Structure formats: structure tokens, C-alpha cells
PDB file of C-alpha atoms in Angstrom:
ATOM      1  CA  MET A   1      18.662  -8.217 -18.194  1.00 60.00           C
ATOM      2  CA  ASP A   2      14.972  -8.155 -17.230  1.00 92.00           C
ATOM      3  CA  GLU A   3      12.318  -7.663 -20.042  1.00 96.00           C
ATOM      4  CA  LEU A   4      11.459  -4.114 -19.368  1.00 97.00           C
ATOM      5  CA  ILE A   5      15.163  -2.958 -19.532  1.00 98.00           C
ATOM      6  CA  ARG A   6      15.637  -5.037 -22.597  1.00 97.00           C
ATOM      7  CA  ARG A   7      12.788  -3.229 -24.354  1.00 97.00           C
ATOM      8  CA  LEU A   8      13.857   0.267 -22.928  1.00 98.00           C
ATOM      9  CA  ALA A   9      17.383  -0.278 -24.371  1.00 97.00           C
ATOM     10  CA  LYS A  10      15.935  -0.656 -27.955  1.00 97.00           C
ATOM     11  CA  LEU A  11      14.474   2.842 -27.653  1.00 97.00           C
ATOM     12  CA  ASP A  12      16.059   6.392 -27.405  1.00 97.00           C
ATOM     13  CA  THR A  13      15.573   9.148 -24.880  1.00 97.00           C
ATOM     14  CA  CYS A  14      13.606  11.331 -27.282  1.00 96.00           C
ATOM     15  CA  SER A  15      10.969   8.640 -27.816  1.00 96.00           C
ATOM     16  CA  VAL A  16      10.815   7.934 -24.071  1.00 97.00           C
ATOM     17  CA  SER A  17      10.511  11.705 -23.359  1.00 97.00           C
ATOM     18  CA  ASP A  18       7.645  11.992 -25.887  1.00 96.00           C
ATOM     19  CA  ALA A  19       5.770   8.974 -24.269  1.00 97.00           C
ATOM     20  CA  LEU A  20       6.196  10.708 -20.864  1.00 97.00           C
ATOM     21  CA  ASP A  21       4.628  14.036 -22.275  1.00 96.00           C
ATOM     22  CA  LYS A  22       1.859  11.949 -23.778  1.00 95.00           C
ATOM     23  CA  LEU A  23       1.179  10.255 -20.446  1.00 97.00           C
ATOM     24  CA  GLY A  24       1.540  13.584 -18.534  1.00 97.00           C
ATOM     25  CA  LEU A  25       4.406  12.157 -16.476  1.00 97.00           C
ATOM     26  CA  ALA A  26       7.775  13.863 -15.495  1.00 96.00           C
ATOM     27  CA  GLY A  27      11.048  12.016 -16.156  1.00 97.00           C
ATOM     28  CA  ALA A  28      13.208  13.872 -18.805  1.00 97.00           C
ATOM     29  CA  VAL A  29      15.943  15.990 -17.213  1.00 96.00           C
ATOM     30  CA  THR A  30      17.993  18.798 -18.679  1.00 95.00           C
ATOM     31  CA  GLY A  31      21.707  19.607 -18.701  1.00 96.00           C
ATOM     32  CA  LEU A  32      23.094  16.159 -18.311  1.00 97.00           C
ATOM     33  CA  SER A  33      25.423  15.004 -21.061  1.00 95.00           C
ATOM     34  CA  PRO A  34      27.879  11.988 -21.640  1.00 97.00           C
ATOM     35  CA  LEU A  35      31.339  13.039 -20.648  1.00 97.00           C
ATOM     36  CA  THR A  36      33.082   9.679 -21.421  1.00 97.00           C
ATOM     37  CA  VAL A  37      32.084   6.877 -23.676  1.00 94.00           C
ATOM     38  CA  ARG A  38      29.151   7.572 -25.857  1.00 91.00           C
ATOM     39  CA  ARG A  39      26.793   4.838 -25.902  1.00 93.00           C
ATOM     40  CA  ARG A  40      23.147   4.211 -25.072  1.00 96.00           C
ATOM     41  CA  VAL A  41      22.632   2.839 -21.547  1.00 98.00           C
ATOM     42  CA  ALA A  42      19.406   1.468 -19.884  1.00 98.00           C
ATOM     43  CA  GLY A  43      19.224  -0.047 -16.346  1.00 98.00           C
ATOM     44  CA  ARG A  44      17.702   0.171 -12.962  1.00 98.00           C
ATOM     45  CA  THR A  45      18.821   2.932 -10.579  1.00 98.00           C
ATOM     46  CA  VAL A  46      20.882   2.692  -7.539  1.00 98.00           C
ATOM     47  CA  THR A  47      20.664   6.021  -5.802  1.00 98.00           C
ATOM     48  CA  VAL A  48      23.180   8.328  -3.882  1.00 98.00           C
ATOM     49  CA  LYS A  49      22.255  11.564  -2.032  1.00 97.00           C
ATOM     50  CA  LEU A  50      24.974  14.053  -1.496  1.00 96.00           C
ATOM     51  CA  GLY A  51      24.853  17.391   0.460  1.00 93.00           C
ATOM     52  CA  ALA A  52      26.732  19.623   2.711  1.00 91.00           C
ATOM     53  CA  PRO A  53      28.924  18.235   5.401  1.00 89.00           C
ATOM     54  CA  MET A  54      26.913  17.427   8.507  1.00 80.00           C
ATOM     55  CA  GLU A  55      27.459  15.852  11.888  1.00 76.00           C
ATOM     56  CA  GLY A  56      26.873  12.299  12.003  1.00 69.00           C
ATOM     57  CA  ALA A  57      27.493  11.780   8.343  1.00 63.00           C
ATOM     58  CA  PRO A  58      28.522   8.277   7.271  1.00 61.00           C
ATOM     59  CA  LYS A  59      32.146   7.709   7.566  1.00 69.00           C
ATOM     60  CA  ARG A  60      32.401   5.777   4.360  1.00 72.00           C
ATOM     61  CA  HIS A  61      33.588   7.533   1.128  1.00 85.00           C
ATOM     62  CA  LEU A  62      30.602   9.020  -0.719  1.00 92.00           C
ATOM     63  CA  GLY A  63      29.232   6.671  -3.339  1.00 95.00           C
ATOM     64  CA  ALA A  64      30.988   3.662  -2.038  1.00 95.00           C
ATOM     65  CA  GLY A  65      27.844   2.192  -0.466  1.00 95.00           C
ATOM     66  CA  ALA A  66      25.982   2.429  -3.658  1.00 97.00           C
ATOM     67  CA  VAL A  67      28.852   0.699  -5.566  1.00 97.00           C
ATOM     68  CA  MET A  68      28.747  -2.153  -3.114  1.00 96.00           C
ATOM     69  CA  ALA A  69      24.969  -2.426  -3.353  1.00 97.00           C
ATOM     70  CA  ALA A  70      24.920  -2.348  -7.121  1.00 98.00           C
ATOM     71  CA  GLN A  71      24.119  -5.403  -9.177  1.00 97.00           C
ATOM     72  CA  PRO A  72      25.456  -5.914 -12.830  1.00 97.00           C
ATOM     73  CA  GLY A  73      23.619  -3.648 -15.355  1.00 97.00           C
ATOM     74  CA  ASP A  74      22.540  -1.101 -12.626  1.00 98.00           C
ATOM     75  CA  VAL A  75      22.923   2.577 -13.188  1.00 98.00           C
ATOM     76  CA  ILE A  76      24.241   4.716 -10.224  1.00 98.00           C
ATOM     77  CA  VAL A  77      22.453   7.989 -10.039  1.00 98.00           C
ATOM     78  CA  VAL A  78      23.830  10.777  -7.777  1.00 98.00           C
ATOM     79  CA  GLU A  79      21.862  13.774  -6.434  1.00 98.00           C
ATOM     80  CA  HIS A  80      24.518  16.551  -6.382  1.00 98.00           C
ATOM     81  CA  ARG A  81      21.960  19.388  -6.649  1.00 96.00           C
ATOM     82  CA  GLY A  82      23.412  20.739  -9.733  1.00 97.00           C
ATOM     83  CA  ARG A  83      26.840  21.639  -8.299  1.00 97.00           C
ATOM     84  CA  ILE A  84      29.597  22.197 -10.675  1.00 97.00           C
ATOM     85  CA  ASP A  85      32.161  23.675  -8.377  1.00 97.00           C
ATOM     86  CA  VAL A  86      33.082  20.474  -6.672  1.00 98.00           C
ATOM     87  CA  SER A  87      33.109  16.805  -7.771  1.00 98.00           C
ATOM     88  CA  GLY A  88      30.425  14.391  -6.809  1.00 97.00           C
ATOM     89  CA  TRP A  89      32.129  11.294  -8.355  1.00 98.00           C
ATOM     90  CA  GLY A  90      35.742  10.316  -9.059  1.00 97.00           C
ATOM     91  CA  GLY A  91      38.074   7.779 -10.615  1.00 96.00           C
ATOM     92  CA  LEU A  92      38.421   5.203  -7.861  1.00 97.00           C
ATOM     93  CA  LEU A  93      34.495   5.015  -7.586  1.00 97.00           C
ATOM     94  CA  SER A  94      34.461   4.414 -11.437  1.00 98.00           C
ATOM     95  CA  ARG A  95      37.068   1.669 -10.999  1.00 98.00           C
ATOM     96  CA  GLY A  96      34.828   0.070  -8.236  1.00 98.00           C
ATOM     97  CA  ALA A  97      31.702   0.421 -10.315  1.00 98.00           C
ATOM     98  CA  VAL A  98      33.229  -1.252 -13.299  1.00 98.00           C
ATOM     99  CA  MET A  99      34.272  -4.238 -11.088  1.00 98.00           C
ATOM    100  CA  LYS A 100      30.653  -4.489 -10.068  1.00 97.00           C
ATOM    101  CA  GLY A 101      29.470  -4.480 -13.736  1.00 98.00           C
ATOM    102  CA  VAL A 102      27.664  -1.060 -13.233  1.00 98.00           C
ATOM    103  CA  ALA A 103      26.428   0.110 -16.646  1.00 97.00           C
ATOM    104  CA  ALA A 104      26.692   3.846 -16.148  1.00 98.00           C
ATOM    105  CA  VAL A 105      26.905   6.568 -13.639  1.00 98.00           C
ATOM    106  CA  ILE A 106      24.680   9.685 -13.730  1.00 98.00           C
ATOM    107  CA  VAL A 107      25.787  12.778 -11.688  1.00 98.00           C
ATOM    108  CA  ASP A 108      23.452  15.723 -11.215  1.00 98.00           C
ATOM    109  CA  GLY A 109      26.402  18.080 -11.009  1.00 98.00           C
ATOM    110  CA  ALA A 110      30.091  17.869 -11.701  1.00 98.00           C
ATOM    111  CA  CYS A 111      32.467  14.807 -11.485  1.00 97.00           C
ATOM    112  CA  ARG A 112      36.286  14.410 -11.817  1.00 98.00           C
ATOM    113  CA  ASP A 113      38.754  12.078 -13.190  1.00 98.00           C
ATOM    114  CA  VAL A 114      36.967  11.902 -16.576  1.00 98.00           C
ATOM    115  CA  ASP A 115      40.016  10.530 -18.301  1.00 98.00           C
ATOM    116  CA  GLU A 116      40.236   7.685 -16.008  1.00 98.00           C
ATOM    117  CA  SER A 117      36.570   6.812 -16.399  1.00 98.00           C
ATOM    118  CA  GLN A 118      36.968   7.035 -20.186  1.00 97.00           C
ATOM    119  CA  GLU A 119      39.907   4.613 -20.155  1.00 97.00           C
ATOM    120  CA  LEU A 120      37.923   2.244 -17.988  1.00 98.00           C
ATOM    121  CA  GLY A 121      35.038   2.267 -20.469  1.00 97.00           C
ATOM    122  CA  LEU A 122      32.522   3.540 -18.020  1.00 98.00           C
ATOM    123  CA  ALA A 123      29.591   5.773 -19.292  1.00 98.00           C
ATOM    124  CA  VAL A 124      29.387   8.786 -17.073  1.00 98.00           C
ATOM    125  CA  PHE A 125      26.717  11.493 -17.702  1.00 98.00           C
ATOM    126  CA  ALA A 126      27.133  14.622 -15.605  1.00 98.00           C
ATOM    127  CA  ARG A 127      26.731  18.577 -15.954  1.00 98.00           C
ATOM    128  CA  ALA A 128      30.456  19.235 -16.048  1.00 98.00           C
ATOM    129  CA  ALA A 129      33.991  17.993 -15.196  1.00 98.00           C
ATOM    130  CA  VAL A 130      35.958  19.694 -12.456  1.00 98.00           C
ATOM    131  CA  PRO A 131      39.209  18.649 -10.696  1.00 97.00           C
ATOM    132  CA  VAL A 132      38.035  19.828  -7.232  1.00 97.00           C
ATOM    133  CA  THR A 133      37.720  17.125  -4.583  1.00 95.00           C
ATOM    134  CA  ALA A 134      34.547  16.573  -2.477  1.00 94.00           C
ATOM    135  CA  ARG A 135      36.626  15.913   0.510  1.00 91.00           C
ATOM    136  CA  GLY A 136      35.628  18.496   3.304  1.00 89.00           C
ATOM    137  CA  ARG A 137      33.152  20.096   0.954  1.00 93.00           C
ATOM    138  CA  VAL A 138      30.446  17.386   0.216  1.00 94.00           C
ATOM    139  CA  ALA A 139      29.009  14.541   2.373  1.00 92.00           C
ATOM    140  CA  GLU A 140      26.968  11.494   1.505  1.00 94.00           C
ATOM    141  CA  HIS A 141      23.637  11.798   3.213  1.00 93.00           C
ATOM    142  CA  GLY A 142      22.482   8.316   2.211  1.00 93.00           C
ATOM    143  CA  PHE A 143      22.166   5.801  -0.593  1.00 95.00           C
ATOM    144  CA  ASN A 144      19.381   3.641  -2.069  1.00 96.00           C
ATOM    145  CA  GLU A 145      16.697   6.188  -0.941  1.00 97.00           C
ATOM    146  CA  PRO A 146      14.635   8.511  -2.786  1.00 98.00           C
ATOM    147  CA  ILE A 147      16.480  11.319  -4.346  1.00 98.00           C
ATOM    148  CA  THR A 148      15.674  14.388  -6.725  1.00 97.00           C
ATOM    149  CA  VAL A 149      17.571  14.871 -10.123  1.00 98.00           C
ATOM    150  CA  ALA A 150      16.984  18.221 -11.728  1.00 94.00           C
ATOM    151  CA  GLY A 151      13.489  18.352 -10.275  1.00 94.00           C
ATOM    152  CA  VAL A 152      12.618  14.919 -11.131  1.00 97.00           C
ATOM    153  CA  ALA A 153      11.895  12.393  -8.373  1.00 97.00           C
ATOM    154  CA  VAL A 154      13.905   9.191  -8.596  1.00 98.00           C
ATOM    155  CA  ARG A 155      13.596   6.068  -6.552  1.00 98.00           C
ATOM    156  CA  PRO A 156      15.857   3.110  -6.153  1.00 98.00           C
ATOM    157  CA  GLY A 157      14.799   0.446  -8.908  1.00 98.00           C
ATOM    158  CA  ASP A 158      13.311   3.032 -11.204  1.00 98.00           C
ATOM    159  CA  LEU A 159      14.266   2.722 -14.820  1.00 98.00           C
ATOM    160  CA  VAL A 160      16.740   5.083 -16.638  1.00 98.00           C
ATOM    161  CA  LEU A 161      17.712   5.571 -20.166  1.00 98.00           C
ATOM    162  CA  ALA A 162      20.676   7.706 -21.232  1.00 98.00           C
ATOM    163  CA  ASP A 163      22.098   8.498 -24.621  1.00 97.00           C
ATOM    164  CA  GLY A 164      23.638  11.408 -26.648  1.00 95.00           C
ATOM    165  CA  SER A 165      20.419  13.463 -26.229  1.00 96.00           C
ATOM    166  CA  GLY A 166      20.385  13.293 -22.351  1.00 96.00           C
ATOM    167  CA  VAL A 167      18.703  11.271 -19.646  1.00 98.00           C
ATOM    168  CA  VAL A 168      15.198  10.111 -18.867  1.00 98.00           C
ATOM    169  CA  PHE A 169      13.794   8.260 -15.811  1.00 98.00           C
ATOM    170  CA  VAL A 170      10.788   6.182 -15.761  1.00 98.00           C
ATOM    171  CA  ALA A 171       9.050   5.334 -12.394  1.00 98.00           C
ATOM    172  CA  ALA A 172       8.993   1.543 -11.903  1.00 97.00           C
ATOM    173  CA  ASP A 173       5.269   1.417 -11.416  1.00 97.00           C
ATOM    174  CA  LYS A 174       4.692   3.271 -14.748  1.00 97.00           C
ATOM    175  CA  ALA A 175       7.350   1.540 -16.761  1.00 97.00           C
ATOM    176  CA  GLU A 176       5.046  -0.797 -18.783  1.00 97.00           C
ATOM    177  CA  ALA A 177       2.760   2.064 -19.918  1.00 98.00           C
ATOM    178  CA  VAL A 178       5.688   4.431 -20.719  1.00 98.00           C
ATOM    179  CA  ILE A 179       7.623   1.895 -22.636  1.00 98.00           C
ATOM    180  CA  ALA A 180       4.648   0.734 -24.724  1.00 97.00           C
ATOM    181  CA  ALA A 181       3.744   4.331 -25.593  1.00 96.00           C
ATOM    182  CA  ALA A 182       7.394   5.044 -26.500  1.00 97.00           C
ATOM    183  CA  GLU A 183       7.645   1.843 -28.637  1.00 96.00           C
ATOM    184  CA  ALA A 184       4.604   3.159 -30.683  1.00 94.00           C
ATOM    185  CA  ILE A 185       6.226   6.509 -31.088  1.00 93.00           C
ATOM    186  CA  PHE A 186       9.636   4.959 -32.222  1.00 93.00           C
ATOM    187  CA  ALA A 187       7.992   2.710 -34.665  1.00 91.00           C
ATOM    188  CA  ARG A 188       6.026   5.615 -36.154  1.00 90.00           C
ATOM    189  CA  GLU A 189       9.284   7.661 -36.472  1.00 88.00           C
ATOM    190  CA  GLN A 190      11.124   4.731 -38.066  1.00 88.00           C
ATOM    191  CA  LEU A 191       8.334   4.541 -40.776  1.00 86.00           C
ATOM    192  CA  MET A 192       8.726   8.240 -41.394  1.00 84.00           C
ATOM    193  CA  ALA A 193      12.566   8.100 -41.602  1.00 86.00           C
ATOM    194  CA  ALA A 194      12.235   5.161 -44.171  1.00 87.00           C
ATOM    195  CA  ASP A 195      10.015   7.280 -46.317  1.00 84.00           C
ATOM    196  CA  ILE A 196      12.378  10.240 -46.248  1.00 88.00           C
ATOM    197  CA  GLU A 197      15.296   7.898 -47.338  1.00 88.00           C
ATOM    198  CA  ARG A 198      13.047   6.678 -50.137  1.00 89.00           C
ATOM    199  CA  GLY A 199      12.875  10.201 -51.437  1.00 89.00           C
ATOM    200  CA  ARG A 200       9.355  11.281 -50.158  1.00 86.00           C
ATOM    201  CA  PRO A 201       9.448  15.136 -49.626  1.00 86.00           C
ATOM    202  CA  ILE A 202      10.119  15.775 -45.948  1.00 84.00           C
ATOM    203  CA  GLY A 203       7.376  18.486 -45.833  1.00 82.00           C
ATOM    204  CA  GLU A 204       4.795  15.555 -46.904  1.00 80.00           C
ATOM    205  CA  VAL A 205       6.275  13.292 -44.378  1.00 79.00           C
ATOM    206  CA  MET A 206       6.001  15.725 -41.579  1.00 79.00           C
ATOM    207  CA  GLY A 207       2.608  16.904 -42.558  1.00 77.00           C
ATOM    208  CA  ALA A 208      -0.611  16.286 -40.722  1.00 60.00           C
ATOM    209  CA  ASP A 209      -2.145  13.938 -43.406  1.00 58.00           C
ATOM    210  CA  TYR A 210       0.821  11.643 -43.109  1.00 55.00           C
ATOM    211  CA  GLU A 211       0.552  11.535 -39.337  1.00 60.00           C
ATOM    212  CA  ASP A 212      -3.117  10.749 -39.493  1.00 59.00           C
ATOM    213  CA  MET A 213      -2.407   7.917 -42.031  1.00 52.00           C
ATOM    214  CA  LEU A 214       0.004   6.416 -39.588  1.00 53.00           C
ATOM    215  CA  LYS A 215      -2.304   6.604 -36.846  1.00 63.00           C
ATOM    216  CA  GLN A 216      -4.963   4.816 -38.966  1.00 54.00           C
ATOM    217  CA  LYS A 217      -2.449   2.021 -39.755  1.00 54.00           C
ATOM    218  CA  GLU A 218      -1.650   1.557 -36.052  1.00 57.00           C
ATOM    219  CA  ALA A 219      -5.293   1.445 -35.131  1.00 59.00           C
ATOM    220  CA  GLY A 220      -5.870  -1.224 -37.788  1.00 54.00           C
ATOM    221  CA  ARG A 221      -3.174  -3.658 -36.556  1.00 52.00           C
TER     222      ARG A 221
END
């Protein structure tokens, strides 16, 4: 695991989303939830672009190229344009992904064979589950190329973090700045949580004076 992924894995999507907001960057997406095992996943993206069937589309099964290209710890991200009427990922692909050591799969749309992916222990994040096959309805337009997920641009090799709150993407060239900002936010919230558990009134902990005090402490490090 590279150092940036190791640091990202210690955070949560809420802290990273707040950091993206602070830096004026896009990256948090809506509507994607864990459908199988619930665990935090961080990794680098391998992308898949799906769309309507077209002449000259690759003959391989959709997603297979990304599975073959993936390295252990990677996260496969599928542009499925939010479609929930047809699957953009299935059980055999999940089986192949597990064999390659893929950490998770994220589908901007529906997937199927959720029970199989659950039994395999593969984390799958998607908009919905549906039994309808992609065969004859969807084609792969490419893999390991720039895609869009819920309006957010994602490139191969970008960073992604997914947990029970959702999914956030971090552009590779912005990763150091975003992670550093998220670490500061996360540390501040841990201090606040500790004070709440010690019995400090939540209204006081959430107040502006407390926030200013924490900022002063951070500035004096």
C-alpha cells in the first residue's frame, strides 16, 4: 500500500468531503451505498466506461479488461450513467476481481449477483441491485480512461475512499493537499468527540468559541 493510500484509509469520507469543500474541489458523490460487506475501502481507481450498444464495441465482456488490468488493492469504478434498470456489474466479474485482489467495486448505477459478491467478501458500492443482465442492453466503451461518476471526473490512478456514508474521489495531483486537510479536520473532530464522551455539554463543544480554541491549538503546534 502506498503512503497516500495508507493515510487515506485512516480517514472517513465525511472528513475528506469537508476537506474537498475547504479546498473548493469536487469529489464527493451522492447516491452510492454499500450493497455487500460494510467496510472502509481506500485505493487507486481502475475505470470502466459503459454505454449503449454500438458498432465496433469491444468483444470482451464488459468489465473484464479492468479486472485483468487491476493490481492488488485497486478499486474498479464503473461509469454506468446512473442506470438502475440494468446491471453494470455481476457475480463472475466479482469472482475475477477477488482473484486479482481488487479491494472494491463502485458502480454508478445498478449491479447484480449481490449475494454472490457478499459471499465472496467483495465490497460493492452501487445505486441499486437489479437482476437484469447487461447482455444486449449495455456495452463497454472502454476501460482505464477518464470517466464521470455522478458528475465527478475520475481518472485512472485517482484515489477513492468509500465507507458507510458514501464515496469520495480525490484527483491524484491534489491528493497530498486534500489528505493533509482531511487529517486536520479528522483530528479536530476526534478531540471534540473525546470531550463529549468526558461529559462536556455538546452545545459548548459545538460552539464557535470551542472551534476557535481548537484552531489556536493547531496553529501553535
